[in-house]
Coordinates of C-alpha atoms in Angstrom, one line a residue:
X1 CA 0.0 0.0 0.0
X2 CA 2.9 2.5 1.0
X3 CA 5.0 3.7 3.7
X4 CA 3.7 7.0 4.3
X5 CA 2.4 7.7 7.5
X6 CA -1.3 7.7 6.4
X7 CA -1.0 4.7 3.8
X8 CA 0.8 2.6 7.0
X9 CA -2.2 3.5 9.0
X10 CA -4.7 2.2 6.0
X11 CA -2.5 -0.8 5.4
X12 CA -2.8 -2.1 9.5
X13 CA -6.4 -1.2 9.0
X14 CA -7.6 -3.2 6.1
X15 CA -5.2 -6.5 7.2
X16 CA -7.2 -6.0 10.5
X17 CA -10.2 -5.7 9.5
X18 CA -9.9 -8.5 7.2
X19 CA -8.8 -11.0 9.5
X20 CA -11.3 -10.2 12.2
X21 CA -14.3 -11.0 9.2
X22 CA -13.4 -14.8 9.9
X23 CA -11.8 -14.1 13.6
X24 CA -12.7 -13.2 16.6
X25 CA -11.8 -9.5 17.2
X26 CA -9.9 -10.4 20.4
X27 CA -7.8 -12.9 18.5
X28 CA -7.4 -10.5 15.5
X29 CA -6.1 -7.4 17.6
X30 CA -3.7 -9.8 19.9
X31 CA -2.4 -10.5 16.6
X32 CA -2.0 -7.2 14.9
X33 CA -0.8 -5.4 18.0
X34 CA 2.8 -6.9 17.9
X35 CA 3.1 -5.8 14.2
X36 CA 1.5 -2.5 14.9
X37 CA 4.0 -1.7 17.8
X38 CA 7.3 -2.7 15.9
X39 CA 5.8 0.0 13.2
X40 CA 5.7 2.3 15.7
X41 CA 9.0 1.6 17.0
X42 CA 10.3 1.3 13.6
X43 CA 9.0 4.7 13.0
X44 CA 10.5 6.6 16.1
X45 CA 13.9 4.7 15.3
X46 CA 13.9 6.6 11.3
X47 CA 12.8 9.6 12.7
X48 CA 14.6 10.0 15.7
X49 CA 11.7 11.4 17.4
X50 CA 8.9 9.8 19.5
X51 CA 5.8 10.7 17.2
X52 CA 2.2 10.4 19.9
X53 CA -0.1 10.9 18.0
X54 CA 0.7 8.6 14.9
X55 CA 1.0 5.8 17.3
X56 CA -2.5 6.8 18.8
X57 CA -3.8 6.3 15.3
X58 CA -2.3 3.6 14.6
X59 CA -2.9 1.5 17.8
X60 CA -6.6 2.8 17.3
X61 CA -7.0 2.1 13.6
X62 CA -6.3 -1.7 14.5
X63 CA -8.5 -1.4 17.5
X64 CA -11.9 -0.3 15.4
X65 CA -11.0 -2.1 12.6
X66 CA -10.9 -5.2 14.4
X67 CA -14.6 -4.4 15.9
X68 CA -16.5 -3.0 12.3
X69 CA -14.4 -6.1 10.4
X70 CA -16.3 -8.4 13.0
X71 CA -19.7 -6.9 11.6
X72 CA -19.1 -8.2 7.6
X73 CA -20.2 -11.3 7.7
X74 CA -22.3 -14.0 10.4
X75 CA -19.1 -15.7 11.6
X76 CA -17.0 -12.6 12.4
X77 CA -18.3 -11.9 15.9
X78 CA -20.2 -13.6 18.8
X79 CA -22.9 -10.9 18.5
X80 CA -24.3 -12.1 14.9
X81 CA -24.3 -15.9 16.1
X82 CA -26.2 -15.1 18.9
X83 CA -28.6 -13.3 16.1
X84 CA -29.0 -16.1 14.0
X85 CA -29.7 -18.8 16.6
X86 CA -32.4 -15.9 18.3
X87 CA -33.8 -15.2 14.9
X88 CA -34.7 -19.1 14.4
X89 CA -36.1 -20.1 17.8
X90 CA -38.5 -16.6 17.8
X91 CA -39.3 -17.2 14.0
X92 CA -39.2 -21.0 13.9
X93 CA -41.7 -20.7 10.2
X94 CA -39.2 -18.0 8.6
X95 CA -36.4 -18.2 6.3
X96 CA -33.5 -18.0 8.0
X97 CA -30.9 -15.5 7.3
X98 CA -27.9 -16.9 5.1
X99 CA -23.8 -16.4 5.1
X100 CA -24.5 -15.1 1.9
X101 CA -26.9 -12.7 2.2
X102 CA -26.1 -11.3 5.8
X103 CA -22.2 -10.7 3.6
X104 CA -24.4 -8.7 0.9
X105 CA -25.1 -6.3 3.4
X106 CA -21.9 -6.6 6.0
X107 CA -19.6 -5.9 3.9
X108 CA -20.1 -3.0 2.2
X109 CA -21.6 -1.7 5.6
X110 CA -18.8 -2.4 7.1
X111 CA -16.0 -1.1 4.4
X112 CA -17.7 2.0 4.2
X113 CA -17.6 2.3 7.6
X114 CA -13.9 1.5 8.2
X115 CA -13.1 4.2 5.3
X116 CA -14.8 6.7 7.7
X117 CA -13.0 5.5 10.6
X118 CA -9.8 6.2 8.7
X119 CA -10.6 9.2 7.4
X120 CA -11.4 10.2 11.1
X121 CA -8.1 9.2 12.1
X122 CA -6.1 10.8 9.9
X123 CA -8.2 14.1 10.0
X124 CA -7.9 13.8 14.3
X125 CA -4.5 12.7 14.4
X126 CA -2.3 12.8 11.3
X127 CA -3.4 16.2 10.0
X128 CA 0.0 18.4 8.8
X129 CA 2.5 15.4 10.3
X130 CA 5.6 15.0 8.3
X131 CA 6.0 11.4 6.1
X132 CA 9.0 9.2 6.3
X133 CA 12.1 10.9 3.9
X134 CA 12.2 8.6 0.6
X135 CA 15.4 6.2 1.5
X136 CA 13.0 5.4 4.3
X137 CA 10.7 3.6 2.3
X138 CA 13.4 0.8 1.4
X139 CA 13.9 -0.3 4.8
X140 CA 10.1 -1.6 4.7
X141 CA 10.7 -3.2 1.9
X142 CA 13.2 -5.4 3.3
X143 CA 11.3 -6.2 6.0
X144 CA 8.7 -8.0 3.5
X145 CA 11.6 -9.7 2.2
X146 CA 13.2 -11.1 5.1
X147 CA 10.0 -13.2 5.8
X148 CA 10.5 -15.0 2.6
X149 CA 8.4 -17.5 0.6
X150 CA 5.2 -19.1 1.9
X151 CA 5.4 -22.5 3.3
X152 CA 4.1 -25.5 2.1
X153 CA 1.3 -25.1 5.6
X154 CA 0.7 -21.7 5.1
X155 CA -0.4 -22.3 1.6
X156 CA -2.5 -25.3 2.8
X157 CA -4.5 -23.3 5.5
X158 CA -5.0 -20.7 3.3
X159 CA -6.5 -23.1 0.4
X160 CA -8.8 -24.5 3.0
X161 CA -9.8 -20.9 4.6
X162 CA -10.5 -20.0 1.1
X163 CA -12.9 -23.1 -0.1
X164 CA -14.6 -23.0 3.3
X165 CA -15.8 -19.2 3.0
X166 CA -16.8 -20.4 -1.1
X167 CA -18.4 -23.4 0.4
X168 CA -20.1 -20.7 3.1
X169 CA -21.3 -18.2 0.8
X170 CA -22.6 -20.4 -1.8
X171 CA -24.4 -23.2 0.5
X172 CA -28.0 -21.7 1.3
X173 CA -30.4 -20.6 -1.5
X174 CA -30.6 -16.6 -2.1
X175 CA -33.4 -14.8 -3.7
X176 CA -32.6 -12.7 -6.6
X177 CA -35.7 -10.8 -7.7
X178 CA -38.3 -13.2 -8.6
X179 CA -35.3 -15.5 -9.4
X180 CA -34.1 -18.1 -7.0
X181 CA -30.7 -18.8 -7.4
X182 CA -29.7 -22.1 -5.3
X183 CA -26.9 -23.3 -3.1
X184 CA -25.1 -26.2 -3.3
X185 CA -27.2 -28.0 -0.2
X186 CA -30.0 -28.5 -2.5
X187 CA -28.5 -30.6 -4.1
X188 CA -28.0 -32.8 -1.0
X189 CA -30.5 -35.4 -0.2
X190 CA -31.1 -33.8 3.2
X191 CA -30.5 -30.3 2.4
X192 CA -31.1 -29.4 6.6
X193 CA -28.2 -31.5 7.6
X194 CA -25.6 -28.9 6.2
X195 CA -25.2 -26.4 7.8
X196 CA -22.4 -23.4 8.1
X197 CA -21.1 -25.1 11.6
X198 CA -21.2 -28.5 9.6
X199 CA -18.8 -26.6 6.9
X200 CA -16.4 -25.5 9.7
X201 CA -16.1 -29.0 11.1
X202 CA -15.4 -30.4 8.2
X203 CA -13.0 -28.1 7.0
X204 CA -11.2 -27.9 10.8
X205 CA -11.3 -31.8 10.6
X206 CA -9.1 -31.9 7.2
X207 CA -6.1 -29.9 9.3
X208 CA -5.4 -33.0 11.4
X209 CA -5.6 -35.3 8.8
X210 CA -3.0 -33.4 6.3
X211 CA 0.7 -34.0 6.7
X212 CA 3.0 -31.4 8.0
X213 CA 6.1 -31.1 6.1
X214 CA 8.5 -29.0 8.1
X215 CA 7.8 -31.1 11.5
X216 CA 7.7 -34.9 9.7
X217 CA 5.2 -37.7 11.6
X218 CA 3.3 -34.3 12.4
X219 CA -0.1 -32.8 10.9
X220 CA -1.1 -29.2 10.1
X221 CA -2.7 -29.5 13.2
X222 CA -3.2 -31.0 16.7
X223 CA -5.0 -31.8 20.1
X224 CA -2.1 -29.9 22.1
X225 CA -2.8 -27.2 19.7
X226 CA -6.4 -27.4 19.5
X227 CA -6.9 -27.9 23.4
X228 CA -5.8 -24.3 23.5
X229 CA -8.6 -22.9 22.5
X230 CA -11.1 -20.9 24.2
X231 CA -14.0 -23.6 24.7
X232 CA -15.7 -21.7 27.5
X233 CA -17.3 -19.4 25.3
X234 CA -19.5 -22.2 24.4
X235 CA -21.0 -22.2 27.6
X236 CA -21.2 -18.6 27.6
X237 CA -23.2 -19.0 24.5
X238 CA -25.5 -21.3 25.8
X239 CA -26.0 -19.6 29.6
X240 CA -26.8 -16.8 27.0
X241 CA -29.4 -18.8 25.0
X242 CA -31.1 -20.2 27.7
X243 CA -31.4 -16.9 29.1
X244 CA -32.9 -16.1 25.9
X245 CA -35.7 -18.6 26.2
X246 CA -36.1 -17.8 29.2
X247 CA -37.2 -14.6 28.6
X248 CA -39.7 -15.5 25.8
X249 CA -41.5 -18.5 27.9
X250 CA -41.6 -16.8 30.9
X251 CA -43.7 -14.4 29.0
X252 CA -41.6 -11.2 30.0
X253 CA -40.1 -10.6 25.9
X254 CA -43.3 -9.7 25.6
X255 CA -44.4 -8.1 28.4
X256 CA -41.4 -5.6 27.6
X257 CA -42.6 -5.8 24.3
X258 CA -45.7 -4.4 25.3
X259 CA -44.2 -1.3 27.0
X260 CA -42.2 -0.7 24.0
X261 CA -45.1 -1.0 21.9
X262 CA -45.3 2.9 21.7
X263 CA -42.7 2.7 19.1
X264 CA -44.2 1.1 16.4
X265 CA -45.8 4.3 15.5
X266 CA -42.5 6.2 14.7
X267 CA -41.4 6.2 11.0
X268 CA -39.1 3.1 10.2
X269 CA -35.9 5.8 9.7
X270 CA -36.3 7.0 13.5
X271 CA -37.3 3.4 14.9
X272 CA -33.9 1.8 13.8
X273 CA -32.1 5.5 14.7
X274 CA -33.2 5.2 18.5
X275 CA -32.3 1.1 18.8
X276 CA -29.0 2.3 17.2
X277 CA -28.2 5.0 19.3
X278 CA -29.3 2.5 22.5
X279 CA -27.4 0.2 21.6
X280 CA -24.5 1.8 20.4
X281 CA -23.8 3.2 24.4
X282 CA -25.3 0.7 26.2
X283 CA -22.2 -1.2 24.3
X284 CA -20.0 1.3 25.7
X285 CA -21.1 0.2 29.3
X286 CA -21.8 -3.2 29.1
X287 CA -20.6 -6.8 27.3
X288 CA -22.0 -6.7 23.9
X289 CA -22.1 -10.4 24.1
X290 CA -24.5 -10.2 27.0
X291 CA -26.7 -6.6 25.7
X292 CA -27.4 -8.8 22.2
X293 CA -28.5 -11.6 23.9
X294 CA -31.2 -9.5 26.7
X295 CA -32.1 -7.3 24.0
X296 CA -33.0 -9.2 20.6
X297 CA -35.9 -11.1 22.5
X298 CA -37.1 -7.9 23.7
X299 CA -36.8 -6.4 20.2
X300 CA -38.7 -9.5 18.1
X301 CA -41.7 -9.1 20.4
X302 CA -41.8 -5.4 20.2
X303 CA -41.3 -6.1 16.2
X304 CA -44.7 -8.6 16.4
X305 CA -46.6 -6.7 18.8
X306 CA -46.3 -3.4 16.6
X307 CA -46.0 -5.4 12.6
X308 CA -42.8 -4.3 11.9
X309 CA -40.5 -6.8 9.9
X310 CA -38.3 -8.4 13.1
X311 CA -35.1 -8.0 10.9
X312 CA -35.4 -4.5 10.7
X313 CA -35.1 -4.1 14.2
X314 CA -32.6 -7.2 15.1
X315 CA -30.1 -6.8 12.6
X316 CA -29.6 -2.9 13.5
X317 CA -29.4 -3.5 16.9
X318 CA -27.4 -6.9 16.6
X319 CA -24.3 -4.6 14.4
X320 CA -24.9 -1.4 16.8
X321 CA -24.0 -3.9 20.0
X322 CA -20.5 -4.1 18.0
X323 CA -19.6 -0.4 18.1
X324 CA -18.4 1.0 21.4
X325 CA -15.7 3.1 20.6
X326 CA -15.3 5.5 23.0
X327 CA -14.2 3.4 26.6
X328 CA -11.4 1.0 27.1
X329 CA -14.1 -1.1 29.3
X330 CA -16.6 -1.0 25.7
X331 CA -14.9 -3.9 23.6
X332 CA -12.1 -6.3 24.1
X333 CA -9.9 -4.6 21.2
X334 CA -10.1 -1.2 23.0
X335 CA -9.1 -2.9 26.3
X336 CA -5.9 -4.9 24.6
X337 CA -4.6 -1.9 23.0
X338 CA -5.2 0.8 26.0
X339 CA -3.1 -1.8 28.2
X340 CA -0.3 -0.8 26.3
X341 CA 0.2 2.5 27.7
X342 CA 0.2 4.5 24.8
X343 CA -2.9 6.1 24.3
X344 CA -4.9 7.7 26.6
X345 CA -8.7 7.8 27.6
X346 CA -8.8 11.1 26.2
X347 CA -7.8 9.8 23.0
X348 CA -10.1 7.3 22.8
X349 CA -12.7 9.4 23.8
X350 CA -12.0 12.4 21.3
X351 CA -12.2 9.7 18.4
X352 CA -14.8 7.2 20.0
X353 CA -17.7 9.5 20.7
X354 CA -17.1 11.0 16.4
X355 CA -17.2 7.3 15.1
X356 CA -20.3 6.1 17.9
X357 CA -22.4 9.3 16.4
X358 CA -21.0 8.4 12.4
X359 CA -21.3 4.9 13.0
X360 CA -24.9 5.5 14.1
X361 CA -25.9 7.2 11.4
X362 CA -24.2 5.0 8.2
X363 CA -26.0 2.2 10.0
X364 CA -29.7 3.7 10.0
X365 CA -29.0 5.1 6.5
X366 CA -27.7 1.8 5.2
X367 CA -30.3 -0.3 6.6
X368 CA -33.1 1.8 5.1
X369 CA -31.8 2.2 2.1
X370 CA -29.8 -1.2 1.2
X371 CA -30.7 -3.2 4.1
X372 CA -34.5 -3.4 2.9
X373 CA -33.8 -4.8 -0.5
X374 CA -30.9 -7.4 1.0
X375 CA -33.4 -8.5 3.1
X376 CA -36.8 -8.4 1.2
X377 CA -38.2 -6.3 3.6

């Protein structure tokens, strides 16, 4: 991309936010954060001149980008999962929403937003700043080379990743129009028995079957690796679903929905404006794992009891629990980078509270505009 200060800053961004659409954004920013601090470093060390406020932007950039990347598509944060499987046990009878068509509206959501997050940056941070001098820009370049060729498992993952988002995108049938344009688990004899979690098993499954060939006897992948991962937030998933049903067979979805009720008779523009904006700083305050899963029951009875399509209201508010920008406490990304001491609260604040009111407003302007047609509402 470049080696000036503001194409560096882009470059962290979009490798972030790519990585955290298949993810988690935890994992993704524990990642990039090494990589973003030897920048930084790097940068100081050419310079010879400790340079704040490109770090803030920097160390920020990754932060956000990890959070809006988690929004493009169902698998990119714990938030839409908790969606989906909400969205099937309220509306047993309706279609459920696909990889594919959740993507349609994700990711060009979410790239627009990150390009206003940059732009932010850059305007709040980076605005007059000096680049790097020209012999400068060589020194990058032989950082790229030094990592030299990719390895016989690096290609391998990557050719698996790869056919299991095809496999993802192109499973369920999507609606075109009148036109019905269908997956590949039609074709299947029992089309219900693959399903996206079925596609990640398999594909998972195939890295301890395949050979490594820089550690011989060894595959690409295995149970000492594997136990590593964080299985607890299984359970926290389903504490969170049962809470869910909880709620709706208790009876208090709706009873709450009933209080809400009064809203139904706001336009549709200032309906999903106002779950936004609650959503959006109630995130700043509280787990967006736990907000998504009190709130979506709430939000599908007050969607039946007033006849307003339940995805108008569920998806906004589903995608506004990921924001939270403004306190270290509001996402795990903001909380790994503050720890390293380089930013401030002020910072975060001064370029949190812009993208929470920008991010509010792409959202309710996307979903009434683009959202409606993705969604045949």
């Amino acid at each position: 991309i470049g080696s000036d200060y503001h194409k560096i800053l882009f470059g962290l961004m979009l490798a972030t936010y790519l990585i955290s659409m298949w993810v988690s954004n935890t994992a993704t920013t524990m990642m990039m954060l090494p990589t973003t601090l030897a920048v930084i470093a790097r940068i100081e060390e050419l310079t010879g001149q400790r340079n704040n406020k490109i770090g803030v932007a920097m160390l920020l950039g990754i932060a956000y980008a990890a959070s809006i990347g988690g929004t493009a598509t169902l698998v990119g944060t714990p938030p839409n999962l908790i969606f989906l499987s909400q969205f099937k046990a309220a509306f047993p009878y309706d279609a459920p929403v696909s990889f594919l068509q959740w993507s349609l509206f994700g990711i060009p959501f979410s790239f627009g937003y990150l390009l206003i997050c940059y732009i932010l940056l850059v305007f709040l941070n980076m605005k007059g700043k000096m680049n790097l001098q020209p012999h400068h820009h060589d020194i990058f370049k032989k950082e790229l080379e030094s990592l030299g060729k990719m390895t016989f498992e690096e290609k391998t993952v990557t050719i698996l990743f790869s056919i299991m988002a095809i496999l993802w995108f192109s499973r369920a049938d999507i609606q075109i129009g009148s036109t019905t344009v269908h997956g590949w688990s039609s074709l299947m004899p029992h089309p219900d028995f693959f399903q996206d979690g079925t596609v990640a098993i398999f594909m998972a499954t195939l890295l301890f079957l395949i050979p490594s060939k820089s550690k011989k006897g060894e595959m690409l992948m295995d149970w000492e690796s594997a136990k590593k991962l964080p299985f607890g937030i299984i359970l926290l998933f389903g504490g969170g679903f049962a809470l869910a049903k909880g709620f709706s067979s208790s009876g208090l979805a709706d009873w709450l929905g009933m209080q809400m009720h009064g809203i139904g008779a706001l336009p549709d523009f200032l309906i999903i404006l106002v779950i936004c904006i609650f959503m959006t700083y109630l995130s700043e305050l509280a787990s967006n794992v736990a907000i998504t899963q009190l709130m979506l029951p709430v939000l599908a009875a007050v969607a039946v009891g007033a006849d307003i399509p339940p995805l108008l209201l569920m998806i906004p508010a589903t995608i506004a629990a990921s924001f939270g920008f403004m306190l270290p406490v509001a996402t795990a990304p903001n909380t790994i980078i503050f720890t390293g001491e380089k930013l401030t609260v002020k910072d975060m604040l001064k370029a949190g509270f812009w993208l929470d009111i920008s991010g509010i407003l792409w959202l309710t302007v996307m979903m009434n505009l683009f959202g409606r047609w993705v969604f045949g509402m």
